[in-house]
Amino acid sequence: FEKHKQRALEDSYKGLKQENDILRTKMDYLKLVNFKQLELFRNELDKGISENKAVYKNKIRQLEMQVQQNNDELQSYKQTEKKYLEILESSSLEIANLTDEVKNRQYRESELLNNYVKILNFLNVLKEKLTNSSGRKEMFQEPSDTICDSEKEP
């Protein structure tokens, strides 16, 4: 079995080697064909360049002018972009400042609302004591912080 296996491997190797040799020959042929085609193309190109040298120089000059115009336009865009970025940065800072101011005002509003609730609680307690006192003088309690506490009896 091992000899049969070894023989099969050798045959397979020989077959692969033959295929490889065929592929190398084809590759060499294609390289030669490509080289010849490239050589013909170069000859045609050289002929065209030599016959139309003035045309190519003119086209090159036109392309250089177009490149310069594109560069000028690009510089203009860059300057405009820089201005917009500066405006954006200052706007971002202004937005951040306004956001801080809004937060501060919200905090202050919250404090004022808490104070308002305390005053209402105190007034409710005072009202209750005045209605319940019926002419008696009582010591007033300190007002509580919540409305629910003001509903309790003194």
Short mmCIF file of N, CA and C in Angstrom, two decimals:
data_model
loop_
_atom_site.label_atom_id
_atom_site.label_comp_id
_atom_site.label_asym_id
_atom_site.label_seq_id
_atom_site.Cartn_x
_atom_site.Cartn_y
_atom_site.Cartn_z
N PHE A 1 0.83 -1.20 0.00
CA PHE A 1 0.00 0.00 0.00
C PHE A 1 0.87 1.26 0.00
N GLU A 2 1.94 1.26 0.82
CA GLU A 2 2.85 2.41 0.88
C GLU A 2 3.53 2.63 -0.47
N LYS A 3 3.93 1.56 -1.13
CA LYS A 3 4.56 1.72 -2.44
C LYS A 3 3.57 2.30 -3.44
N HIS A 4 2.33 1.82 -3.36
CA HIS A 4 1.29 2.34 -4.25
C HIS A 4 1.05 3.83 -3.98
N LYS A 5 1.02 4.14 -2.72
CA LYS A 5 0.82 5.54 -2.31
C LYS A 5 1.99 6.39 -2.78
N GLN A 6 3.20 5.89 -2.59
CA GLN A 6 4.41 6.62 -3.01
C GLN A 6 4.39 6.80 -4.52
N ARG A 7 4.00 5.79 -5.24
CA ARG A 7 3.95 5.85 -6.70
C ARG A 7 2.92 6.90 -7.16
N ALA A 8 1.77 6.93 -6.48
CA ALA A 8 0.72 7.90 -6.82
C ALA A 8 1.22 9.32 -6.57
N LEU A 9 1.94 9.50 -5.47
CA LEU A 9 2.50 10.83 -5.17
C LEU A 9 3.53 11.24 -6.22
N GLU A 10 4.37 10.29 -6.62
CA GLU A 10 5.39 10.61 -7.63
C GLU A 10 4.72 10.96 -8.96
N ASP A 11 3.69 10.20 -9.33
CA ASP A 11 2.98 10.50 -10.58
C ASP A 11 2.31 11.88 -10.50
N SER A 12 1.72 12.14 -9.36
CA SER A 12 1.07 13.44 -9.16
C SER A 12 2.10 14.55 -9.25
N TYR A 13 3.27 14.34 -8.63
CA TYR A 13 4.34 15.34 -8.67
C TYR A 13 4.81 15.56 -10.11
N LYS A 14 4.99 14.47 -10.85
CA LYS A 14 5.43 14.60 -12.24
C LYS A 14 4.39 15.36 -13.06
N GLY A 15 3.11 15.05 -12.83
CA GLY A 15 2.04 15.74 -13.55
C GLY A 15 2.04 17.23 -13.23
N LEU A 16 2.19 17.55 -11.96
CA LEU A 16 2.23 18.96 -11.56
C LEU A 16 3.44 19.66 -12.14
N LYS A 17 4.57 18.95 -12.18
CA LYS A 17 5.78 19.55 -12.73
C LYS A 17 5.60 19.82 -14.22
N GLN A 18 4.97 18.88 -14.93
CA GLN A 18 4.72 19.09 -16.36
C GLN A 18 3.79 20.29 -16.57
N GLU A 19 2.73 20.36 -15.75
CA GLU A 19 1.81 21.50 -15.86
C GLU A 19 2.55 22.80 -15.57
N ASN A 20 3.42 22.77 -14.58
CA ASN A 20 4.20 23.96 -14.23
C ASN A 20 5.11 24.36 -15.39
N ASP A 21 5.75 23.38 -16.02
CA ASP A 21 6.62 23.68 -17.17
C ASP A 21 5.80 24.28 -18.32
N ILE A 22 4.61 23.73 -18.56
CA ILE A 22 3.75 24.27 -19.62
C ILE A 22 3.35 25.71 -19.30
N LEU A 23 2.97 25.94 -18.04
CA LEU A 23 2.57 27.29 -17.64
C LEU A 23 3.74 28.26 -17.74
N ARG A 24 4.93 27.82 -17.40
CA ARG A 24 6.12 28.69 -17.54
C ARG A 24 6.36 29.04 -19.00
N THR A 25 6.21 28.05 -19.86
CA THR A 25 6.40 28.31 -21.29
C THR A 25 5.37 29.32 -21.78
N LYS A 26 4.12 29.13 -21.35
CA LYS A 26 3.07 30.08 -21.74
C LYS A 26 3.37 31.47 -21.19
N MET A 27 3.83 31.53 -19.94
CA MET A 27 4.17 32.83 -19.35
C MET A 27 5.30 33.50 -20.10
N ASP A 28 6.32 32.73 -20.45
CA ASP A 28 7.44 33.30 -21.21
C ASP A 28 6.96 33.83 -22.56
N TYR A 29 6.08 33.07 -23.21
CA TYR A 29 5.54 33.51 -24.49
C TYR A 29 4.74 34.81 -24.32
N LEU A 30 3.88 34.84 -23.29
CA LEU A 30 3.08 36.05 -23.04
C LEU A 30 3.96 37.24 -22.70
N LYS A 31 5.03 37.00 -21.95
CA LYS A 31 5.96 38.09 -21.65
C LYS A 31 6.59 38.63 -22.92
N LEU A 32 6.97 37.71 -23.81
CA LEU A 32 7.57 38.12 -25.07
C LEU A 32 6.57 38.92 -25.91
N VAL A 33 5.33 38.42 -25.98
CA VAL A 33 4.29 39.12 -26.74
C VAL A 33 4.04 40.50 -26.13
N ASN A 34 3.93 40.54 -24.81
CA ASN A 34 3.71 41.83 -24.14
C ASN A 34 4.88 42.77 -24.37
N PHE A 35 6.08 42.24 -24.32
CA PHE A 35 7.26 43.07 -24.55
C PHE A 35 7.23 43.64 -25.97
N LYS A 36 6.88 42.79 -26.93
CA LYS A 36 6.83 43.25 -28.33
C LYS A 36 5.73 44.30 -28.49
N GLN A 37 4.57 44.05 -27.88
CA GLN A 37 3.50 45.04 -27.97
C GLN A 37 3.90 46.35 -27.30
N LEU A 38 4.57 46.25 -26.18
CA LEU A 38 5.03 47.45 -25.49
C LEU A 38 6.05 48.19 -26.34
N GLU A 39 6.93 47.44 -26.97
CA GLU A 39 7.93 48.07 -27.84
C GLU A 39 7.25 48.78 -29.02
N LEU A 40 6.26 48.13 -29.64
CA LEU A 40 5.52 48.77 -30.73
C LEU A 40 4.80 50.03 -30.24
N PHE A 41 4.19 49.93 -29.08
CA PHE A 41 3.49 51.08 -28.51
C PHE A 41 4.46 52.23 -28.25
N ARG A 42 5.61 51.91 -27.69
CA ARG A 42 6.63 52.95 -27.44
C ARG A 42 7.08 53.60 -28.74
N ASN A 43 7.28 52.79 -29.76
CA ASN A 43 7.70 53.35 -31.06
C ASN A 43 6.63 54.29 -31.61
N GLU A 44 5.37 53.87 -31.55
CA GLU A 44 4.27 54.71 -32.02
C GLU A 44 4.19 55.99 -31.19
N LEU A 45 4.36 55.85 -29.90
CA LEU A 45 4.30 57.01 -29.01
C LEU A 45 5.44 57.98 -29.31
N ASP A 46 6.64 57.45 -29.47
CA ASP A 46 7.79 58.31 -29.81
C ASP A 46 7.55 59.03 -31.13
N LYS A 47 6.99 58.30 -32.09
CA LYS A 47 6.70 58.90 -33.39
C LYS A 47 5.67 60.02 -33.24
N GLY A 48 4.61 59.74 -32.47
CA GLY A 48 3.57 60.75 -32.26
C GLY A 48 4.11 61.97 -31.52
N ILE A 49 4.96 61.73 -30.54
CA ILE A 49 5.53 62.84 -29.77
C ILE A 49 6.43 63.70 -30.65
N SER A 50 7.25 63.04 -31.44
CA SER A 50 8.15 63.82 -32.30
C SER A 50 7.38 64.60 -33.36
N GLU A 51 6.28 64.03 -33.88
CA GLU A 51 5.50 64.71 -34.91
C GLU A 51 4.66 65.86 -34.33
N ASN A 52 4.25 65.72 -33.09
CA ASN A 52 3.32 66.70 -32.51
C ASN A 52 3.91 67.39 -31.27
N LYS A 53 5.18 67.65 -31.28
CA LYS A 53 5.84 68.22 -30.11
C LYS A 53 5.23 69.56 -29.71
N ALA A 54 4.94 70.40 -30.65
CA ALA A 54 4.36 71.71 -30.35
C ALA A 54 2.98 71.56 -29.71
N VAL A 55 2.20 70.59 -30.21
CA VAL A 55 0.87 70.36 -29.66
C VAL A 55 0.97 69.93 -28.20
N TYR A 56 1.90 69.04 -27.91
CA TYR A 56 2.08 68.58 -26.54
C TYR A 56 2.54 69.70 -25.62
N LYS A 57 3.46 70.53 -26.12
CA LYS A 57 3.93 71.65 -25.31
C LYS A 57 2.78 72.59 -24.99
N ASN A 58 1.93 72.85 -25.97
CA ASN A 58 0.78 73.71 -25.75
C ASN A 58 -0.18 73.09 -24.73
N LYS A 59 -0.43 71.80 -24.86
CA LYS A 59 -1.30 71.12 -23.90
C LYS A 59 -0.71 71.16 -22.50
N ILE A 60 0.60 70.96 -22.41
CA ILE A 60 1.27 71.02 -21.10
C ILE A 60 1.11 72.41 -20.50
N ARG A 61 1.29 73.43 -21.33
CA ARG A 61 1.13 74.81 -20.86
C ARG A 61 -0.30 75.04 -20.37
N GLN A 62 -1.27 74.55 -21.13
CA GLN A 62 -2.67 74.70 -20.71
C GLN A 62 -2.94 73.98 -19.39
N LEU A 63 -2.38 72.78 -19.27
CA LEU A 63 -2.57 72.03 -18.03
C LEU A 63 -1.91 72.73 -16.84
N GLU A 64 -0.73 73.30 -17.08
CA GLU A 64 -0.06 74.04 -16.00
C GLU A 64 -0.90 75.24 -15.56
N MET A 65 -1.50 75.94 -16.54
CA MET A 65 -2.35 77.07 -16.20
C MET A 65 -3.59 76.60 -15.43
N GLN A 66 -4.14 75.48 -15.85
CA GLN A 66 -5.31 74.94 -15.15
C GLN A 66 -4.95 74.52 -13.72
N VAL A 67 -3.77 73.91 -13.57
CA VAL A 67 -3.31 73.53 -12.24
C VAL A 67 -3.15 74.77 -11.37
N GLN A 68 -2.58 75.83 -11.93
CA GLN A 68 -2.40 77.07 -11.17
C GLN A 68 -3.76 77.65 -10.77
N GLN A 69 -4.72 77.65 -11.70
CA GLN A 69 -6.07 78.14 -11.37
C GLN A 69 -6.70 77.29 -10.27
N ASN A 70 -6.52 75.98 -10.37
CA ASN A 70 -7.07 75.09 -9.35
C ASN A 70 -6.41 75.35 -7.99
N ASN A 71 -5.09 75.60 -8.00
CA ASN A 71 -4.39 75.91 -6.75
C ASN A 71 -4.89 77.22 -6.16
N ASP A 72 -5.09 78.22 -7.02
CA ASP A 72 -5.62 79.50 -6.54
C ASP A 72 -7.01 79.32 -5.93
N GLU A 73 -7.84 78.55 -6.63
CA GLU A 73 -9.19 78.29 -6.12
C GLU A 73 -9.14 77.52 -4.81
N LEU A 74 -8.22 76.57 -4.73
CA LEU A 74 -8.06 75.79 -3.50
C LEU A 74 -7.64 76.69 -2.35
N GLN A 75 -6.71 77.61 -2.61
CA GLN A 75 -6.29 78.55 -1.56
C GLN A 75 -7.46 79.40 -1.10
N SER A 76 -8.26 79.84 -2.05
CA SER A 76 -9.45 80.63 -1.70
C SER A 76 -10.39 79.81 -0.82
N TYR A 77 -10.61 78.55 -1.19
CA TYR A 77 -11.47 77.68 -0.38
C TYR A 77 -10.88 77.48 1.01
N LYS A 78 -9.56 77.32 1.08
CA LYS A 78 -8.92 77.14 2.39
C LYS A 78 -9.10 78.36 3.26
N GLN A 79 -8.96 79.55 2.67
CA GLN A 79 -9.15 80.78 3.44
C GLN A 79 -10.59 80.90 3.91
N THR A 80 -11.53 80.57 3.04
CA THR A 80 -12.94 80.62 3.42
C THR A 80 -13.22 79.60 4.52
N GLU A 81 -12.65 78.41 4.38
CA GLU A 81 -12.83 77.38 5.40
C GLU A 81 -12.27 77.86 6.74
N LYS A 82 -11.11 78.51 6.70
CA LYS A 82 -10.50 79.01 7.93
C LYS A 82 -11.42 80.03 8.60
N LYS A 83 -11.99 80.94 7.79
CA LYS A 83 -12.92 81.93 8.35
C LYS A 83 -14.13 81.24 8.97
N TYR A 84 -14.68 80.24 8.26
CA TYR A 84 -15.84 79.52 8.78
C TYR A 84 -15.50 78.79 10.07
N LEU A 85 -14.30 78.21 10.13
CA LEU A 85 -13.89 77.51 11.35
C LEU A 85 -13.75 78.49 12.52
N GLU A 86 -13.22 79.69 12.23
CA GLU A 86 -13.11 80.69 13.29
C GLU A 86 -14.50 81.10 13.78
N ILE A 87 -15.42 81.30 12.82
CA ILE A 87 -16.79 81.66 13.19
C ILE A 87 -17.42 80.52 14.00
N LEU A 88 -17.20 79.29 13.55
CA LEU A 88 -17.75 78.14 14.25
C LEU A 88 -17.20 78.04 15.66
N GLU A 89 -15.89 78.28 15.81
CA GLU A 89 -15.27 78.21 17.13
C GLU A 89 -15.84 79.28 18.05
N SER A 90 -15.96 80.51 17.54
CA SER A 90 -16.51 81.57 18.39
C SER A 90 -17.98 81.28 18.71
N SER A 91 -18.72 80.73 17.75
CA SER A 91 -20.11 80.36 18.01
C SER A 91 -20.19 79.25 19.05
N SER A 92 -19.27 78.30 18.97
CA SER A 92 -19.26 77.21 19.94
C SER A 92 -18.98 77.74 21.34
N LEU A 93 -18.03 78.69 21.44
CA LEU A 93 -17.75 79.29 22.75
C LEU A 93 -18.96 80.05 23.26
N GLU A 94 -19.61 80.78 22.37
CA GLU A 94 -20.80 81.53 22.77
C GLU A 94 -21.91 80.58 23.22
N ILE A 95 -22.08 79.48 22.51
CA ILE A 95 -23.08 78.49 22.90
C ILE A 95 -22.74 77.90 24.26
N ALA A 96 -21.47 77.61 24.49
CA ALA A 96 -21.05 77.06 25.78
C ALA A 96 -21.34 78.06 26.89
N ASN A 97 -21.04 79.34 26.65
CA ASN A 97 -21.31 80.37 27.65
C ASN A 97 -22.81 80.48 27.92
N LEU A 98 -23.60 80.47 26.84
CA LEU A 98 -25.05 80.55 27.02
C LEU A 98 -25.59 79.32 27.75
N THR A 99 -25.02 78.16 27.47
CA THR A 99 -25.43 76.94 28.17
C THR A 99 -25.14 77.06 29.66
N ASP A 100 -23.96 77.57 30.00
CA ASP A 100 -23.62 77.78 31.41
C ASP A 100 -24.59 78.77 32.05
N GLU A 101 -24.90 79.83 31.34
CA GLU A 101 -25.82 80.83 31.87
C GLU A 101 -27.21 80.22 32.10
N VAL A 102 -27.67 79.40 31.15
CA VAL A 102 -28.97 78.73 31.31
C VAL A 102 -28.95 77.82 32.53
N LYS A 103 -27.87 77.07 32.71
CA LYS A 103 -27.77 76.18 33.87
C LYS A 103 -27.80 76.99 35.16
N ASN A 104 -27.06 78.11 35.19
CA ASN A 104 -27.05 78.95 36.39
C ASN A 104 -28.45 79.51 36.66
N ARG A 105 -29.13 79.94 35.62
CA ARG A 105 -30.48 80.49 35.80
C ARG A 105 -31.46 79.40 36.24
N GLN A 106 -31.29 78.20 35.71
CA GLN A 106 -32.16 77.11 36.15
C GLN A 106 -31.93 76.79 37.62
N TYR A 107 -30.67 76.82 38.03
CA TYR A 107 -30.35 76.58 39.44
C TYR A 107 -30.96 77.68 40.31
N ARG A 108 -30.81 78.92 39.88
CA ARG A 108 -31.37 80.05 40.64
C ARG A 108 -32.89 79.95 40.68
N GLU A 109 -33.51 79.57 39.57
CA GLU A 109 -34.96 79.40 39.53
C GLU A 109 -35.39 78.32 40.51
N SER A 110 -34.64 77.24 40.57
CA SER A 110 -34.94 76.16 41.50
C SER A 110 -34.85 76.66 42.94
N GLU A 111 -33.81 77.43 43.24
CA GLU A 111 -33.68 78.00 44.59
C GLU A 111 -34.85 78.91 44.91
N LEU A 112 -35.25 79.75 43.96
CA LEU A 112 -36.37 80.66 44.18
C LEU A 112 -37.66 79.89 44.40
N LEU A 113 -37.86 78.82 43.63
CA LEU A 113 -39.06 78.00 43.81
C LEU A 113 -39.07 77.34 45.19
N ASN A 114 -37.91 76.86 45.63
CA ASN A 114 -37.82 76.27 46.97
C ASN A 114 -38.15 77.31 48.04
N ASN A 115 -37.62 78.52 47.88
CA ASN A 115 -37.92 79.59 48.84
C ASN A 115 -39.40 79.92 48.81
N TYR A 116 -39.99 79.94 47.62
CA TYR A 116 -41.41 80.23 47.48
C TYR A 116 -42.24 79.18 48.22
N VAL A 117 -41.86 77.90 48.07
CA VAL A 117 -42.56 76.82 48.77
C VAL A 117 -42.43 76.99 50.28
N LYS A 118 -41.26 77.37 50.76
CA LYS A 118 -41.06 77.59 52.19
C LYS A 118 -41.96 78.72 52.69
N ILE A 119 -42.03 79.80 51.92
CA ILE A 119 -42.87 80.93 52.32
C ILE A 119 -44.34 80.52 52.34
N LEU A 120 -44.78 79.77 51.31
CA LEU A 120 -46.16 79.29 51.30
C LEU A 120 -46.46 78.40 52.50
N ASN A 121 -45.52 77.53 52.81
CA ASN A 121 -45.69 76.65 53.98
C ASN A 121 -45.81 77.48 55.25
N PHE A 122 -44.95 78.45 55.37
CA PHE A 122 -44.98 79.31 56.55
C PHE A 122 -46.32 80.04 56.64
N LEU A 123 -46.79 80.57 55.51
CA LEU A 123 -48.07 81.29 55.49
C LEU A 123 -49.23 80.35 55.83
N ASN A 124 -49.18 79.12 55.35
CA ASN A 124 -50.23 78.14 55.69
C ASN A 124 -50.23 77.84 57.17
N VAL A 125 -49.04 77.65 57.72
CA VAL A 125 -48.94 77.39 59.17
C VAL A 125 -49.47 78.59 59.94
N LEU A 126 -49.08 79.78 59.52
CA LEU A 126 -49.51 81.01 60.18
C LEU A 126 -51.03 81.15 60.09
N LYS A 127 -51.59 80.87 58.92
CA LYS A 127 -53.04 80.96 58.72
C LYS A 127 -53.76 79.98 59.63
N GLU A 128 -53.25 78.74 59.69
CA GLU A 128 -53.85 77.73 60.56
C GLU A 128 -53.81 78.16 62.01
N LYS A 129 -52.70 78.68 62.43
CA LYS A 129 -52.56 79.10 63.83
C LYS A 129 -53.49 80.26 64.13
N LEU A 130 -53.62 81.16 63.16
CA LEU A 130 -54.51 82.29 63.39
C LEU A 130 -55.97 81.85 63.46
N THR A 131 -56.36 80.90 62.60
CA THR A 131 -57.74 80.43 62.63
C THR A 131 -58.00 79.53 63.82
N ASN A 132 -57.02 78.81 64.29
CA ASN A 132 -57.19 77.90 65.43
C ASN A 132 -56.99 78.60 66.77
N SER A 133 -56.35 79.71 66.78
CA SER A 133 -56.00 80.34 68.06
C SER A 133 -57.22 80.94 68.75
N SER A 134 -58.17 81.44 67.99
CA SER A 134 -59.39 82.08 68.51
C SER A 134 -59.07 82.98 69.70
N GLY A 135 -58.15 83.83 69.45
CA GLY A 135 -57.81 84.83 70.45
C GLY A 135 -56.68 84.43 71.36
N ARG A 136 -56.20 83.23 71.31
CA ARG A 136 -55.09 82.81 72.17
C ARG A 136 -53.78 83.18 71.53
N LYS A 137 -52.83 83.49 72.35
CA LYS A 137 -51.49 83.76 71.82
C LYS A 137 -50.69 82.48 71.97
N GLU A 138 -50.18 81.99 70.87
CA GLU A 138 -49.37 80.76 70.90
C GLU A 138 -48.00 81.06 70.33
N MET A 139 -47.08 80.20 70.70
CA MET A 139 -45.75 80.30 70.11
C MET A 139 -45.84 79.65 68.73
N PHE A 140 -45.37 80.36 67.73
CA PHE A 140 -45.42 79.80 66.38
C PHE A 140 -44.24 78.88 66.17
N GLN A 141 -44.54 77.79 65.47
CA GLN A 141 -43.47 76.87 65.12
C GLN A 141 -42.71 77.42 63.93
N GLU A 142 -41.50 76.91 63.75
CA GLU A 142 -40.74 77.23 62.54
C GLU A 142 -41.45 76.60 61.36
N PRO A 143 -41.52 77.26 60.23
CA PRO A 143 -42.19 76.65 59.08
C PRO A 143 -41.40 75.43 58.58
N SER A 144 -42.13 74.44 58.08
CA SER A 144 -41.48 73.25 57.55
C SER A 144 -41.13 73.47 56.09
N ASP A 145 -40.35 72.55 55.53
CA ASP A 145 -39.88 72.70 54.16
C ASP A 145 -40.86 72.17 53.13
N THR A 146 -41.87 71.44 53.55
CA THR A 146 -42.78 70.86 52.57
C THR A 146 -44.20 71.30 52.84
N ILE A 147 -45.01 71.26 51.84
CA ILE A 147 -46.41 71.65 51.96
C ILE A 147 -47.16 70.63 52.82
N CYS A 148 -46.80 69.36 52.70
CA CYS A 148 -47.49 68.31 53.44
C CYS A 148 -47.36 68.53 54.94
N ASP A 149 -46.22 68.98 55.42
CA ASP A 149 -46.00 69.21 56.85
C ASP A 149 -46.87 70.35 57.35
N SER A 150 -47.22 71.29 56.48
CA SER A 150 -48.02 72.43 56.92
C SER A 150 -49.46 72.03 57.18
N GLU A 151 -49.88 70.89 56.69
CA GLU A 151 -51.24 70.44 56.90
C GLU A 151 -51.43 69.80 58.27
N LYS A 152 -50.36 69.56 59.01
CA LYS A 152 -50.44 68.95 60.34
C LYS A 152 -51.00 69.96 61.33
N GLU A 153 -51.65 69.46 62.36
CA GLU A 153 -52.17 70.32 63.43
C GLU A 153 -51.00 70.84 64.25
N PRO A 154 -51.06 72.10 64.76
CA PRO A 154 -49.97 72.63 65.59
C PRO A 154 -49.97 72.00 66.97
#
